[in-house]
Amino acid sequence: MKAYLLDAAVARYVSEHTTAPDALLAALERETAEVAGEDAAMQISFDQGRLLTMITQLMAPRVAVEVGTFTGYSSICIARGLSGGTLHCFDVSEKWTAIARRYWHEAGLDHSVTLTIGPAADTLATFDEQIDLAFLDADKHNYPVYYELLMDRLRPGGLILVDNTLRRGWVADPAHDEPVTVAMRQFNDLVMEDPRVTVVTLPVADGMMLVRKN
């Protein structure tokens, strides 16, 4: 659990009072840790996964989009929340998404997930379906680009969930000028100034922003 923003005792309590991942997700988490090394930190935490599934169940999207798939944990959580819709995943890595494909098959989700490989700034530009729900968890410097591409296709009342928006709390410290944190701080401000949306930022894991198109 990525409890960067919580006291250790509170984080433990939250973990104990959130439904644990099943065997398949636990196996994916272990394999990712084994093969990805430091990059395994890109995988969402199990509490984020439960949140993604629940929000998907509540939204009942016909078209869901994920930008940044990695080894597939978040995509499985979203796809499991679908009730007849399709999740369209966009990623640049054949290597990591090969693991995702294997676990989609094991989870029985092949019919619910599509994958497009290539820079999302290009591939999303050719996506011509109206989006109901999107999850953004890719390279942070391009968040503004992905955000606009998603917003152009998001239906009124649709939702974008954005990961890593609090950067371990560093975004709240103006003196913290590490490039990714600066990029995230600028993105957060951009969204807050967007009159098209209503925003809630949750201190879950590394920060998750919920952006609803008005």
mmCIF file of C-alpha atoms in Angstrom:
data_model
loop_
_atom_site.group_PDB
_atom_site.id
_atom_site.type_symbol
_atom_site.label_atom_id
_atom_site.label_comp_id
_atom_site.label_asym_id
_atom_site.label_seq_id
_atom_site.Cartn_x
_atom_site.Cartn_y
_atom_site.Cartn_z
ATOM 1 C CA MET A 1 0.000 0.000 0.000
ATOM 2 C CA LYS A 2 1.401 3.398 -1.016
ATOM 3 C CA ALA A 3 0.532 5.281 2.154
ATOM 4 C CA TYR A 4 2.812 8.239 1.533
ATOM 5 C CA LEU A 5 0.350 10.740 2.966
ATOM 6 C CA LEU A 6 -0.840 8.864 6.047
ATOM 7 C CA ASP A 7 0.495 8.188 9.502
ATOM 8 C CA ALA A 8 1.743 4.570 9.670
ATOM 9 C CA ALA A 9 -0.939 3.474 12.140
ATOM 10 C CA VAL A 10 -3.708 5.069 10.077
ATOM 11 C CA ALA A 11 -2.302 3.500 6.906
ATOM 12 C CA ARG A 12 -2.322 0.083 8.542
ATOM 13 C CA TYR A 13 -5.912 0.606 9.692
ATOM 14 C CA VAL A 14 -6.995 1.669 6.209
ATOM 15 C CA SER A 15 -5.291 -1.374 4.733
ATOM 16 C CA GLU A 16 -7.026 -3.681 7.191
ATOM 17 C CA HIS A 17 -10.392 -2.146 6.336
ATOM 18 C CA THR A 18 -10.109 -2.329 2.555
ATOM 19 C CA THR A 19 -11.005 -5.512 0.692
ATOM 20 C CA ALA A 20 -7.777 -7.349 -0.091
ATOM 21 C CA PRO A 21 -6.753 -8.250 -3.663
ATOM 22 C CA ASP A 22 -7.581 -11.717 -4.928
ATOM 23 C CA ALA A 23 -4.982 -14.338 -5.845
ATOM 24 C CA LEU A 24 -4.626 -13.152 -9.458
ATOM 25 C CA LEU A 25 -3.899 -9.540 -8.535
ATOM 26 C CA ALA A 26 -1.562 -10.661 -5.768
ATOM 27 C CA ALA A 27 0.326 -12.825 -8.263
ATOM 28 C CA LEU A 28 0.576 -9.915 -10.714
ATOM 29 C CA GLU A 29 1.908 -7.663 -7.972
ATOM 30 C CA ARG A 30 4.568 -10.235 -7.044
ATOM 31 C CA GLU A 31 5.629 -10.826 -10.637
ATOM 32 C CA THR A 32 5.853 -7.102 -11.311
ATOM 33 C CA ALA A 33 8.049 -6.638 -8.246
ATOM 34 C CA GLU A 34 10.304 -9.484 -9.383
ATOM 35 C CA VAL A 35 10.784 -8.431 -13.008
ATOM 36 C CA ALA A 36 10.461 -4.656 -12.932
ATOM 37 C CA GLY A 37 12.764 -3.715 -10.072
ATOM 38 C CA GLU A 38 12.452 -0.028 -9.227
ATOM 39 C CA ASP A 39 9.932 0.394 -12.050
ATOM 40 C CA ALA A 40 7.484 -1.705 -10.025
ATOM 41 C CA ALA A 41 6.660 1.515 -8.184
ATOM 42 C CA MET A 42 4.644 2.493 -11.282
ATOM 43 C CA GLN A 43 2.036 -0.109 -10.348
ATOM 44 C CA ILE A 44 -0.975 1.226 -8.461
ATOM 45 C CA SER A 45 -1.638 0.041 -4.917
ATOM 46 C CA PHE A 46 -4.390 -2.402 -4.021
ATOM 47 C CA ASP A 47 -6.572 0.272 -2.392
ATOM 48 C CA GLN A 48 -6.415 2.324 -5.583
ATOM 49 C CA GLY A 49 -7.392 -0.792 -7.477
ATOM 50 C CA ARG A 50 -10.452 -1.312 -5.304
ATOM 51 C CA LEU A 51 -11.375 2.340 -5.807
ATOM 52 C CA LEU A 52 -11.064 1.999 -9.585
ATOM 53 C CA THR A 53 -13.288 -1.069 -9.628
ATOM 54 C CA MET A 54 -15.920 0.559 -7.447
ATOM 55 C CA ILE A 55 -16.017 3.787 -9.451
ATOM 56 C CA THR A 56 -16.278 1.798 -12.679
ATOM 57 C CA GLN A 57 -19.177 -0.174 -11.227
ATOM 58 C CA LEU A 58 -20.892 3.062 -10.224
ATOM 59 C CA MET A 59 -20.289 4.763 -13.586
ATOM 60 C CA ALA A 60 -21.196 1.692 -15.711
ATOM 61 C CA PRO A 61 -19.199 3.058 -18.676
ATOM 62 C CA ARG A 62 -19.758 1.860 -22.204
ATOM 63 C CA VAL A 63 -16.328 3.201 -23.188
ATOM 64 C CA ALA A 64 -13.477 3.417 -20.681
ATOM 65 C CA VAL A 65 -9.936 4.523 -21.481
ATOM 66 C CA GLU A 66 -6.652 3.978 -19.682
ATOM 67 C CA VAL A 67 -3.530 5.967 -20.549
ATOM 68 C CA GLY A 68 -0.557 4.123 -19.072
ATOM 69 C CA THR A 69 -1.105 0.392 -18.567
ATOM 70 C CA PHE A 70 2.277 -0.962 -17.404
ATOM 71 C CA THR A 71 1.807 -4.630 -16.354
ATOM 72 C CA GLY A 72 -1.961 -4.429 -16.155
ATOM 73 C CA TYR A 73 -3.032 -4.126 -12.511
ATOM 74 C CA SER A 74 -5.174 -1.016 -12.982
ATOM 75 C CA SER A 75 -6.654 -2.280 -16.247
ATOM 76 C CA ILE A 76 -7.809 -5.482 -14.575
ATOM 77 C CA CYS A 77 -9.416 -3.477 -11.784
ATOM 78 C CA ILE A 78 -11.256 -1.247 -14.260
ATOM 79 C CA ALA A 79 -12.265 -4.083 -16.574
ATOM 80 C CA ARG A 80 -13.673 -6.066 -13.661
ATOM 81 C CA GLY A 81 -15.995 -3.181 -12.911
ATOM 82 C CA LEU A 82 -17.439 -3.074 -16.424
ATOM 83 C CA SER A 83 -20.915 -4.324 -17.174
ATOM 84 C CA GLY A 84 -20.773 -4.825 -20.912
ATOM 85 C CA GLY A 85 -18.483 -1.939 -21.826
ATOM 86 C CA THR A 86 -14.946 -1.959 -23.217
ATOM 87 C CA LEU A 87 -11.682 -0.685 -21.747
ATOM 88 C CA HIS A 88 -9.285 0.798 -24.316
ATOM 89 C CA CYS A 89 -5.681 0.817 -23.068
ATOM 90 C CA PHE A 90 -2.942 3.051 -24.487
ATOM 91 C CA ASP A 91 0.727 2.402 -23.702
ATOM 92 C CA VAL A 92 4.154 2.588 -25.340
ATOM 93 C CA SER A 93 5.707 -0.616 -23.979
ATOM 94 C CA GLU A 94 5.356 -4.001 -25.631
ATOM 95 C CA LYS A 95 7.524 -5.452 -22.869
ATOM 96 C CA TRP A 96 5.360 -4.506 -19.893
ATOM 97 C CA THR A 97 2.002 -4.875 -21.607
ATOM 98 C CA ALA A 98 2.920 -8.430 -22.615
ATOM 99 C CA ILE A 99 2.552 -9.240 -18.923
ATOM 100 C CA ALA A 100 -0.753 -7.369 -18.874
ATOM 101 C CA ARG A 101 -2.047 -9.395 -21.835
ATOM 102 C CA ARG A 102 -1.221 -12.635 -20.069
ATOM 103 C CA TYR A 103 -3.078 -11.633 -16.928
ATOM 104 C CA TRP A 104 -6.065 -10.283 -18.902
ATOM 105 C CA HIS A 105 -6.342 -13.723 -20.462
ATOM 106 C CA GLU A 106 -6.006 -15.470 -17.108
ATOM 107 C CA ALA A 107 -8.673 -13.183 -15.653
ATOM 108 C CA GLY A 108 -11.042 -13.914 -18.542
ATOM 109 C CA LEU A 109 -11.018 -10.287 -19.670
ATOM 110 C CA ASP A 110 -9.768 -10.634 -23.263
ATOM 111 C CA HIS A 111 -13.205 -9.667 -24.587
ATOM 112 C CA SER A 112 -13.354 -6.528 -22.439
ATOM 113 C CA VAL A 113 -9.928 -4.952 -23.099
ATOM 114 C CA THR A 114 -8.209 -3.589 -26.199
ATOM 115 C CA LEU A 115 -4.603 -2.379 -26.331
ATOM 116 C CA THR A 116 -3.027 0.212 -28.608
ATOM 117 C CA ILE A 117 0.779 0.520 -28.576
ATOM 118 C CA GLY A 118 2.371 3.865 -29.396
ATOM 119 C CA PRO A 119 2.727 7.389 -28.011
ATOM 120 C CA ALA A 120 -0.675 8.251 -26.556
ATOM 121 C CA ALA A 121 -0.393 11.826 -27.806
ATOM 122 C CA ASP A 122 -0.688 10.321 -31.303
ATOM 123 C CA THR A 123 -2.884 7.266 -30.770
ATOM 124 C CA LEU A 124 -5.484 9.060 -28.647
ATOM 125 C CA ALA A 125 -5.759 11.726 -31.336
ATOM 126 C CA THR A 126 -7.215 9.108 -33.678
ATOM 127 C CA PHE A 127 -9.593 7.600 -31.111
ATOM 128 C CA ASP A 128 -13.098 8.505 -32.268
ATOM 129 C CA GLU A 129 -15.398 7.123 -29.560
ATOM 130 C CA GLN A 130 -17.104 9.108 -26.830
ATOM 131 C CA ILE A 131 -15.496 8.334 -23.468
ATOM 132 C CA ASP A 132 -17.441 7.781 -20.254
ATOM 133 C CA LEU A 133 -14.548 7.058 -17.871
ATOM 134 C CA ALA A 134 -10.775 7.510 -18.129
ATOM 135 C CA PHE A 135 -7.779 6.704 -15.948
ATOM 136 C CA LEU A 136 -4.588 8.700 -16.530
ATOM 137 C CA ASP A 137 -1.339 7.269 -15.153
ATOM 138 C CA ALA A 138 1.427 7.829 -17.681
ATOM 139 C CA ASP A 139 4.422 10.164 -18.125
ATOM 140 C CA LYS A 140 3.683 13.221 -16.013
ATOM 141 C CA HIS A 141 5.130 15.880 -18.306
ATOM 142 C CA ASN A 142 2.554 14.986 -20.962
ATOM 143 C CA TYR A 143 -0.436 14.993 -18.616
ATOM 144 C CA PRO A 144 -1.750 18.293 -20.080
ATOM 145 C CA VAL A 145 -1.658 16.806 -23.586
ATOM 146 C CA TYR A 146 -3.459 13.629 -22.546
ATOM 147 C CA TYR A 147 -5.941 15.612 -20.481
ATOM 148 C CA GLU A 148 -7.046 17.731 -23.435
ATOM 149 C CA LEU A 149 -7.323 14.716 -25.721
ATOM 150 C CA LEU A 150 -9.468 12.953 -23.129
ATOM 151 C CA MET A 151 -11.608 16.022 -22.407
ATOM 152 C CA ASP A 152 -12.341 16.494 -26.102
ATOM 153 C CA ARG A 153 -13.825 12.990 -26.149
ATOM 154 C CA LEU A 154 -15.340 12.826 -22.671
ATOM 155 C CA ARG A 155 -19.119 12.976 -22.458
ATOM 156 C CA PRO A 156 -20.800 15.510 -20.165
ATOM 157 C CA GLY A 157 -20.922 13.868 -16.753
ATOM 158 C CA GLY A 158 -17.935 11.696 -17.655
ATOM 159 C CA LEU A 159 -15.037 11.216 -15.262
ATOM 160 C CA ILE A 160 -11.249 11.308 -15.528
ATOM 161 C CA LEU A 161 -9.225 9.824 -12.671
ATOM 162 C CA VAL A 162 -5.647 11.081 -12.502
ATOM 163 C CA ASP A 163 -2.924 9.334 -10.503
ATOM 164 C CA ASN A 164 0.104 10.783 -8.665
ATOM 165 C CA THR A 165 -1.355 14.265 -8.315
ATOM 166 C CA LEU A 166 0.089 14.861 -4.838
ATOM 167 C CA ARG A 167 3.595 13.447 -5.419
ATOM 168 C CA ARG A 168 4.027 12.296 -1.791
ATOM 169 C CA GLY A 169 2.820 15.723 -0.694
ATOM 170 C CA TRP A 170 5.679 17.528 -2.424
ATOM 171 C CA VAL A 171 3.285 19.543 -4.604
ATOM 172 C CA ALA A 172 2.268 21.475 -1.489
ATOM 173 C CA ASP A 173 5.851 22.675 -0.923
ATOM 174 C CA PRO A 174 6.733 25.521 -3.335
ATOM 175 C CA ALA A 175 10.408 24.979 -2.539
ATOM 176 C CA HIS A 176 10.307 21.449 -3.923
ATOM 177 C CA ASP A 177 11.437 22.022 -7.505
ATOM 178 C CA GLU A 178 12.113 18.488 -8.734
ATOM 179 C CA PRO A 179 10.945 18.522 -12.412
ATOM 180 C CA VAL A 180 8.193 15.902 -12.151
ATOM 181 C CA THR A 181 6.749 17.583 -9.056
ATOM 182 C CA VAL A 182 6.798 20.956 -10.791
ATOM 183 C CA ALA A 183 5.040 19.420 -13.805
ATOM 184 C CA MET A 184 2.395 17.869 -11.577
ATOM 185 C CA ARG A 185 1.853 21.101 -9.659
ATOM 186 C CA GLN A 186 1.344 22.940 -12.947
ATOM 187 C CA PHE A 187 -1.055 20.266 -14.189
ATOM 188 C CA ASN A 188 -3.103 20.423 -10.990
ATOM 189 C CA ASP A 189 -3.408 24.191 -11.364
ATOM 190 C CA LEU A 190 -4.378 23.827 -15.016
ATOM 191 C CA VAL A 191 -7.247 21.489 -14.112
ATOM 192 C CA MET A 192 -8.408 23.703 -11.248
ATOM 193 C CA GLU A 193 -8.625 26.653 -13.626
ATOM 194 C CA ASP A 194 -10.635 24.688 -16.205
ATOM 195 C CA PRO A 195 -14.257 25.949 -16.177
ATOM 196 C CA ARG A 196 -15.426 22.752 -17.880
ATOM 197 C CA VAL A 197 -14.924 20.552 -14.830
ATOM 198 C CA THR A 198 -15.572 19.901 -11.150
ATOM 199 C CA VAL A 199 -12.629 18.493 -9.203
ATOM 200 C CA VAL A 200 -12.028 16.457 -6.050
ATOM 201 C CA THR A 201 -8.480 15.500 -5.017
ATOM 202 C CA LEU A 202 -8.183 12.464 -2.764
ATOM 203 C CA PRO A 203 -5.151 11.719 -0.550
ATOM 204 C CA VAL A 204 -5.145 8.086 -1.690
ATOM 205 C CA ALA A 205 -1.718 6.526 -2.266
ATOM 206 C CA ASP A 206 0.239 9.214 -4.151
ATOM 207 C CA GLY A 207 -2.850 11.344 -4.693
ATOM 208 C CA MET A 208 -5.761 10.716 -7.042
ATOM 209 C CA MET A 209 -7.724 13.520 -8.681
ATOM 210 C CA LEU A 210 -11.321 12.968 -9.818
ATOM 211 C CA VAL A 211 -12.293 15.304 -12.654
ATOM 212 C CA ARG A 212 -15.935 15.383 -13.723
ATOM 213 C CA LYS A 213 -16.899 17.107 -16.964
ATOM 214 C CA ASN A 214 -19.808 19.473 -16.273
#
